[in-house]
Coordinates of C-alpha atoms in Angstrom, one line a residue:
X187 CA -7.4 -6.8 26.2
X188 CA -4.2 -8.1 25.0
X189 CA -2.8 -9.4 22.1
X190 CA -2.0 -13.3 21.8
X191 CA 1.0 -13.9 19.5
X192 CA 3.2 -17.1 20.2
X193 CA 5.5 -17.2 23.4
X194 CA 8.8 -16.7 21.6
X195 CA 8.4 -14.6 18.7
X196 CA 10.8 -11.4 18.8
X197 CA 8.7 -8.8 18.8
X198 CA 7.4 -9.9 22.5
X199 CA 9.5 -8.4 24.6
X200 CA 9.9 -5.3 22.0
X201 CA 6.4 -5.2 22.5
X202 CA 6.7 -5.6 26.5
X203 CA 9.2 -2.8 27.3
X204 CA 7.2 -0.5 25.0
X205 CA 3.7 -1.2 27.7
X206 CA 1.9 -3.2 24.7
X207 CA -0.2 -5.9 26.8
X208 CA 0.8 -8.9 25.6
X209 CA -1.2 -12.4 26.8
X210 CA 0.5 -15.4 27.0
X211 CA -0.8 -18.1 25.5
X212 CA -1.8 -20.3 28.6
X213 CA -3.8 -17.4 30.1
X214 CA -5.4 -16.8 26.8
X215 CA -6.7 -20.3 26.8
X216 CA -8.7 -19.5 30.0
X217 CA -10.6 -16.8 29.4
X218 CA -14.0 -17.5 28.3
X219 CA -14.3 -15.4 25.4
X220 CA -13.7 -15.9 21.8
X221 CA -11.0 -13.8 20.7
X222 CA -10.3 -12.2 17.6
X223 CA -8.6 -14.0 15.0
X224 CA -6.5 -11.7 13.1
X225 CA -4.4 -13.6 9.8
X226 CA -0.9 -11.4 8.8
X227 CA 0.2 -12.2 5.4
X228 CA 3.8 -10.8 5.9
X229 CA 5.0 -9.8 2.3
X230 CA 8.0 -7.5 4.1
X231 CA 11.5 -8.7 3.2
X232 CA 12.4 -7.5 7.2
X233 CA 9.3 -9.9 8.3
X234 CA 10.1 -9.4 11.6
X235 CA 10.3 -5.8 12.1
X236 CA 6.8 -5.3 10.3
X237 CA 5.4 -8.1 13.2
X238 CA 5.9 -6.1 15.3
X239 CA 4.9 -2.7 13.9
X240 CA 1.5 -4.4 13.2
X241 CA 1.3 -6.3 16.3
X242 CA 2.0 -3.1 18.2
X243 CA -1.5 -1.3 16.6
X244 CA -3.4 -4.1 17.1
X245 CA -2.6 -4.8 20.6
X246 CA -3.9 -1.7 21.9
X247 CA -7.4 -2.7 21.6
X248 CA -9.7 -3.6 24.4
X249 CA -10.5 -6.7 22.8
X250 CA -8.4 -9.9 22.7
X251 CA -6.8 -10.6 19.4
X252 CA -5.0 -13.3 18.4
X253 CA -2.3 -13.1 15.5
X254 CA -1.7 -15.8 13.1
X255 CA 1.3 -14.9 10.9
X256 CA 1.0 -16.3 7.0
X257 CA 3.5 -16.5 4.2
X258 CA 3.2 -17.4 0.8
X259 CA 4.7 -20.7 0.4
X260 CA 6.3 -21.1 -2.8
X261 CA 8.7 -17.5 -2.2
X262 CA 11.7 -17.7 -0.1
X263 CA 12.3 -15.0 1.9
X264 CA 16.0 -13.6 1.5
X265 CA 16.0 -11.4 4.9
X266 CA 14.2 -13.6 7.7
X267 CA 16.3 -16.9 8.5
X268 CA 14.2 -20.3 7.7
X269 CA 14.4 -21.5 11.6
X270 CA 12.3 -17.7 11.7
X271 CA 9.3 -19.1 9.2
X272 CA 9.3 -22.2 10.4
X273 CA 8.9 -21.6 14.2
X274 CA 6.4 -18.5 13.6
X275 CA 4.8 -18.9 10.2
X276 CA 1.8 -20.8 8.3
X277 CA 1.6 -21.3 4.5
X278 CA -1.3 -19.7 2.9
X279 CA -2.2 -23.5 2.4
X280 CA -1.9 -24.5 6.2
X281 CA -4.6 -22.0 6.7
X282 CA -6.4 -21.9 4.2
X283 CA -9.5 -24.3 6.2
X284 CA -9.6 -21.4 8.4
X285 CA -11.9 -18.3 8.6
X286 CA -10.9 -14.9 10.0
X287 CA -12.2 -12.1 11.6
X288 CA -9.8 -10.1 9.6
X289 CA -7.1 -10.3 7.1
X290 CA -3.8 -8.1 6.9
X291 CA -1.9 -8.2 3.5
X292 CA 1.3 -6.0 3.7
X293 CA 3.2 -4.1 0.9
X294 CA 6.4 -5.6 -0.6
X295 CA 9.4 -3.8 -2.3
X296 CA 8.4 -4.9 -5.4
X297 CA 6.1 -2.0 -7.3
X298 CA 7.8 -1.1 -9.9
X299 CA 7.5 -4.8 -11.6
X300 CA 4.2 -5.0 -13.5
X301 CA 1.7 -7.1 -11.4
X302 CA 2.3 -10.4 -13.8
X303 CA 5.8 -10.6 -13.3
X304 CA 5.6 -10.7 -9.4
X305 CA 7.3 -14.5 -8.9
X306 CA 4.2 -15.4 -6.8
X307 CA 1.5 -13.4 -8.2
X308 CA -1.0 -16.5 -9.1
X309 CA -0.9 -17.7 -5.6
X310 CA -1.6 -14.0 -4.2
X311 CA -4.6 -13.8 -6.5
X312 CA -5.9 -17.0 -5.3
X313 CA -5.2 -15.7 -2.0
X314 CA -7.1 -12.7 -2.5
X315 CA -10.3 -14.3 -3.6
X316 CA -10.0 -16.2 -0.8
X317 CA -10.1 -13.9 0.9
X318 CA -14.2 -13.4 0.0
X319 CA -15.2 -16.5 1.7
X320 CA -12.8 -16.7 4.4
X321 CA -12.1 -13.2 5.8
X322 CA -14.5 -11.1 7.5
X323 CA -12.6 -7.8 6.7
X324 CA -9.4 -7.2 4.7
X325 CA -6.9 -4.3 5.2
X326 CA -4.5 -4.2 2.3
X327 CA -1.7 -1.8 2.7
X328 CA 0.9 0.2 0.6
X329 CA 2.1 -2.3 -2.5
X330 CA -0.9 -4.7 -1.0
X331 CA -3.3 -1.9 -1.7
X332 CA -2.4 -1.3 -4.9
X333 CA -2.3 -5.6 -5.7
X334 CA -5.5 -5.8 -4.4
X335 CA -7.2 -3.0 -6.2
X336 CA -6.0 -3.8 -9.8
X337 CA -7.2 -7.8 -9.0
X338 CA -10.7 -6.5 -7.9
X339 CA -11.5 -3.9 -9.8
X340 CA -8.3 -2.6 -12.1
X341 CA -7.7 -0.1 -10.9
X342 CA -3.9 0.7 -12.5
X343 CA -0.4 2.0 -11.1
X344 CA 1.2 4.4 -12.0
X345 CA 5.3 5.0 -12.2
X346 CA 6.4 8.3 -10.2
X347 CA 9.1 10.1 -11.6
X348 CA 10.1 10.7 -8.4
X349 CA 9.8 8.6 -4.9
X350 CA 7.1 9.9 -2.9
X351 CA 9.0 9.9 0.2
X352 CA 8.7 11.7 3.4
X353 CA 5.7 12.4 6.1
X354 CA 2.8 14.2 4.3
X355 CA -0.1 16.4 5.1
X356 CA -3.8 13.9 4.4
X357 CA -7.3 15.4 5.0
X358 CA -10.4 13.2 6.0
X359 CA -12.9 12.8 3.4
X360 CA -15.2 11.2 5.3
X361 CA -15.6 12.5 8.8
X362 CA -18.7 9.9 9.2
X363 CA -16.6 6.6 8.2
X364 CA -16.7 4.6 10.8
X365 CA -13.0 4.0 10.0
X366 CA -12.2 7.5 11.0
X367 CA -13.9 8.3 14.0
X368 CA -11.9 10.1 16.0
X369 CA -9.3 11.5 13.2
X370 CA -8.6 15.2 13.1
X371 CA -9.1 17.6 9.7
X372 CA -6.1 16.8 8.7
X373 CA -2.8 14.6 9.9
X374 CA 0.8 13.7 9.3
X375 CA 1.1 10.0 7.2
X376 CA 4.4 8.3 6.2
X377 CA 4.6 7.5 2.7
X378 CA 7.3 6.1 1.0
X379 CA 6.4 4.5 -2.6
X380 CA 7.6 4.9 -6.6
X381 CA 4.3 4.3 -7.7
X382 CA 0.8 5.7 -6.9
X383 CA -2.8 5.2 -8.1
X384 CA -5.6 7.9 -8.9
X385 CA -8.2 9.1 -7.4
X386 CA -10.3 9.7 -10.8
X387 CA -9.9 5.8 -11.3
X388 CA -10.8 5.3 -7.8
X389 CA -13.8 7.6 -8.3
X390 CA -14.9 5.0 -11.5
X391 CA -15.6 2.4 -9.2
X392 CA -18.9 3.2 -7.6
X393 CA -18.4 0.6 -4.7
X394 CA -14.7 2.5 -3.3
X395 CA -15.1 5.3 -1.4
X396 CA -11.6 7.9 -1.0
X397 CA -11.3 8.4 2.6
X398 CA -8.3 10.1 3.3
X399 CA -5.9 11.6 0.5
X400 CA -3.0 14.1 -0.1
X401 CA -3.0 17.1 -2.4
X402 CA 1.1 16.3 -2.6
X403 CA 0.8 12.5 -3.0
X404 CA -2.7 11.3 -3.7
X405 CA -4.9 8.7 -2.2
X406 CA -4.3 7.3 0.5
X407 CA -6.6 5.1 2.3
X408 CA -10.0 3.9 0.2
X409 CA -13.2 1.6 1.9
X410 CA -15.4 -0.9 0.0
X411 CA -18.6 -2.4 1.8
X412 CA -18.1 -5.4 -0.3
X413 CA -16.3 -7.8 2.1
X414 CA -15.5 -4.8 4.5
X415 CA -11.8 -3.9 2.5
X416 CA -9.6 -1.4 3.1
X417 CA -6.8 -0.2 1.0
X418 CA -4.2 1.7 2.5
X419 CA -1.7 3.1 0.0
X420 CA 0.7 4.4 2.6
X421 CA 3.1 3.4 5.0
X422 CA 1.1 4.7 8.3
X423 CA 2.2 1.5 10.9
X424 CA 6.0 2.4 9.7
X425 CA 8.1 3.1 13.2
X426 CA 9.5 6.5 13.9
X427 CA 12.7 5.7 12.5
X428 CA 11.4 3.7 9.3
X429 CA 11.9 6.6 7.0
X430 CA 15.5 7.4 8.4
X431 CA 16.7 3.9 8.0
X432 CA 15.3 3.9 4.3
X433 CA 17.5 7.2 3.8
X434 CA 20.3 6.4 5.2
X435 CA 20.2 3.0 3.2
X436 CA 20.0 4.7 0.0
X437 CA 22.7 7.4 1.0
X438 CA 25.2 4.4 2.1
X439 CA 24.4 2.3 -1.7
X440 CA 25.1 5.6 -3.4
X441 CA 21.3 5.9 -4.5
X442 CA 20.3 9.2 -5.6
X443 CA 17.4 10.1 -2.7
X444 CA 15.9 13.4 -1.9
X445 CA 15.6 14.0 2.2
X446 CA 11.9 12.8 3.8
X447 CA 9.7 15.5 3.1
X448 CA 8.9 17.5 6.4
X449 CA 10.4 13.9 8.8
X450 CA 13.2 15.7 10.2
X451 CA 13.2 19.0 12.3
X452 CA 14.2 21.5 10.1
X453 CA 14.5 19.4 7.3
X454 CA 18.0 18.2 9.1
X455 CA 19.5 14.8 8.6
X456 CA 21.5 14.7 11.7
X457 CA 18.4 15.3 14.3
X458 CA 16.2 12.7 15.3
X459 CA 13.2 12.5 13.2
X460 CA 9.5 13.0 15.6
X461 CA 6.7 11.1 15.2
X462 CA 3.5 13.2 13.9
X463 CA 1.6 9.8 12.5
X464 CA 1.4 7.6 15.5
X465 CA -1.5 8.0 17.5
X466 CA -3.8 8.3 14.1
X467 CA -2.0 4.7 13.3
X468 CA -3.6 3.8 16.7
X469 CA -6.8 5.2 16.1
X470 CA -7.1 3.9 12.4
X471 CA -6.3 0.3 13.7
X472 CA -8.6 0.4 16.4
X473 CA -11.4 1.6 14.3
X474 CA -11.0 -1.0 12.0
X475 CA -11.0 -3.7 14.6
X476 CA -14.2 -2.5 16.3
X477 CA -15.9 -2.3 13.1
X478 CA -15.1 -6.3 12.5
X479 CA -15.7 -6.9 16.0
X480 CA -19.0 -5.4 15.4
X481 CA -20.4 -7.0 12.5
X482 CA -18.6 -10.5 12.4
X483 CA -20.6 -13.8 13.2
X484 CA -20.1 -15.2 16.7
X485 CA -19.6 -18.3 14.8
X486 CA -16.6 -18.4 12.7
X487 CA -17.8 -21.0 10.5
X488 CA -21.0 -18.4 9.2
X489 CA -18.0 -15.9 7.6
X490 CA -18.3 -15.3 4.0
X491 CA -21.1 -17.1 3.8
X492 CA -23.4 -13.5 2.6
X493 CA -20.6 -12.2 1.0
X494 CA -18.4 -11.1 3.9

């Protein structure tokens, strides 16, 4: 099935000339099924760009999914115009009445501030334990990972004394998840992070369970049956060129960065980087949706009301 997202946000027709089905929303409202309702808290200064790197995994399911796109209302974004957030974008508040299927809370270039000192770290907390009632499943990723794992069970950062930056070899934990049927030995992730967390404090919590990790960069992606979370510590929706345009920021700005580990061929700058992470970004998204697709209610209205 498609994905439903609104008639004029931009990453339609990026999605279109790429062969993503994409359902407008009149012949959505005639098919006689309930679709999927999938909530985006877009944390992301470039908010459109990670749209449609999300939109793009979850559209590739053979169920209908329809994309509500959330911000937190007291932050002002500084790279995505107003007439943007408006047009496309909820508050946390406007949805709050509402119950997903499943919840998406990105990273956010902030990880080197302690969690405190985020500017809207009360109304993310708030956010997140609403996420208990209201969301079926949660999949937290990168600097959203780490958020949510120090709110829920404290599980700390730590500073890197070098950016972990570059594609990286990850080996499956847990061949019998049900998030990673399908996923080889061993596969290719972006990462691209000055902070990490460890798997020793991931291993004191007896409800998380290390699914995928690195012997070069650590964990990596981390399940809890407790309201059917994910934490992904990684950057594994990122484009093929999010790495190079990341790089070639830092090179421009005169930032002291080290070339993506094992991105470009030969480890050359000037060739165009390949893409060794994509179908596994498919896969892990489309495991993840046919897991909540699985075990939610029918009924909307019955989520959160056992727990998840």
């Amino acid at each position: 099935m498609p994905i439903r997202i609104p008639d004029q946000l931009p990453a339609r027709d990026i999605l279109v000339r790429e062969g993503v089905s994409v359902m407008d929303e009149h012949t959505a409202m005639r098919q006689d099924i309930r679709p999927m309702q999938i909530g985006l808290l877009n944390l992301m200064p470039n908010k459109t760009r990670t749209e449609t790197q999300l939109a793009r995994l979850l559209g590739v399911s053979p169920l209908q999914v329809e994309l509500t796109l959330v911000r937190i209302g007291a932050h002002r974004a500084k790279n995505t115009s107003e007439e943007h957030l408006i047009s496309f974008y909820q508050t946390w508040e406007e949805v709050a009445d509402r119950k997903f299927d499943g919840f998406i809370i990105t990273g956010a270039p902030i990880e080197l501030l302690p969690f405190h000192e985020v500017t809207y770290w009360d109304e993310l907390t708030r956010i997140l334990d609403w996420t208990k009632t209201n969301a079926h499943s949660s999949f937290f990723i990168c600097w959203g990972a780490m958020a949510a794992a120090w709110h829920f069970h404290k599980v700390p950062k730590y500073t890197l004394d070098k950016k972990a930056f570059g594609v990286f070899r990850h080996r499956n934990n847990a061949p019998a998840s049900t998030y990673l049927a399908g996923f080889s030995d061993d596969f290719a992730i972006p990462v691209s992070r000055w902070t990490e967390v460890r798997s020793s404090d991931i291993a004191a919590v007896p409800d998380l369970e290390l699914l995928m990790e690195s012997d070069q960069t650590g964990p990596c992606l981390v399940s809890e049956k407790t309201c059917n979370r994910l934490y992904m510590f990684n950057h594994i929706e990122y484009d093929s060129t999010s790495l190079k345009e990341e790089y070639d920021r830092d090179v421009a700005a005169g930032t002291s960065i080290e070339v993506p580990h094992e991105y470009y061929p030969e480890n050359d700058p000037g060739r165009k980087p390949l893409n060794r992470w994509r179908s596994h970004a498919h896969l892990l998204f489309g495991n993840w949706l046919n897991q909540a697709y699985q075990t939610t209610p029918y009924d909307l209205n019955e989520i959160g009301k056992d727990g998840g």
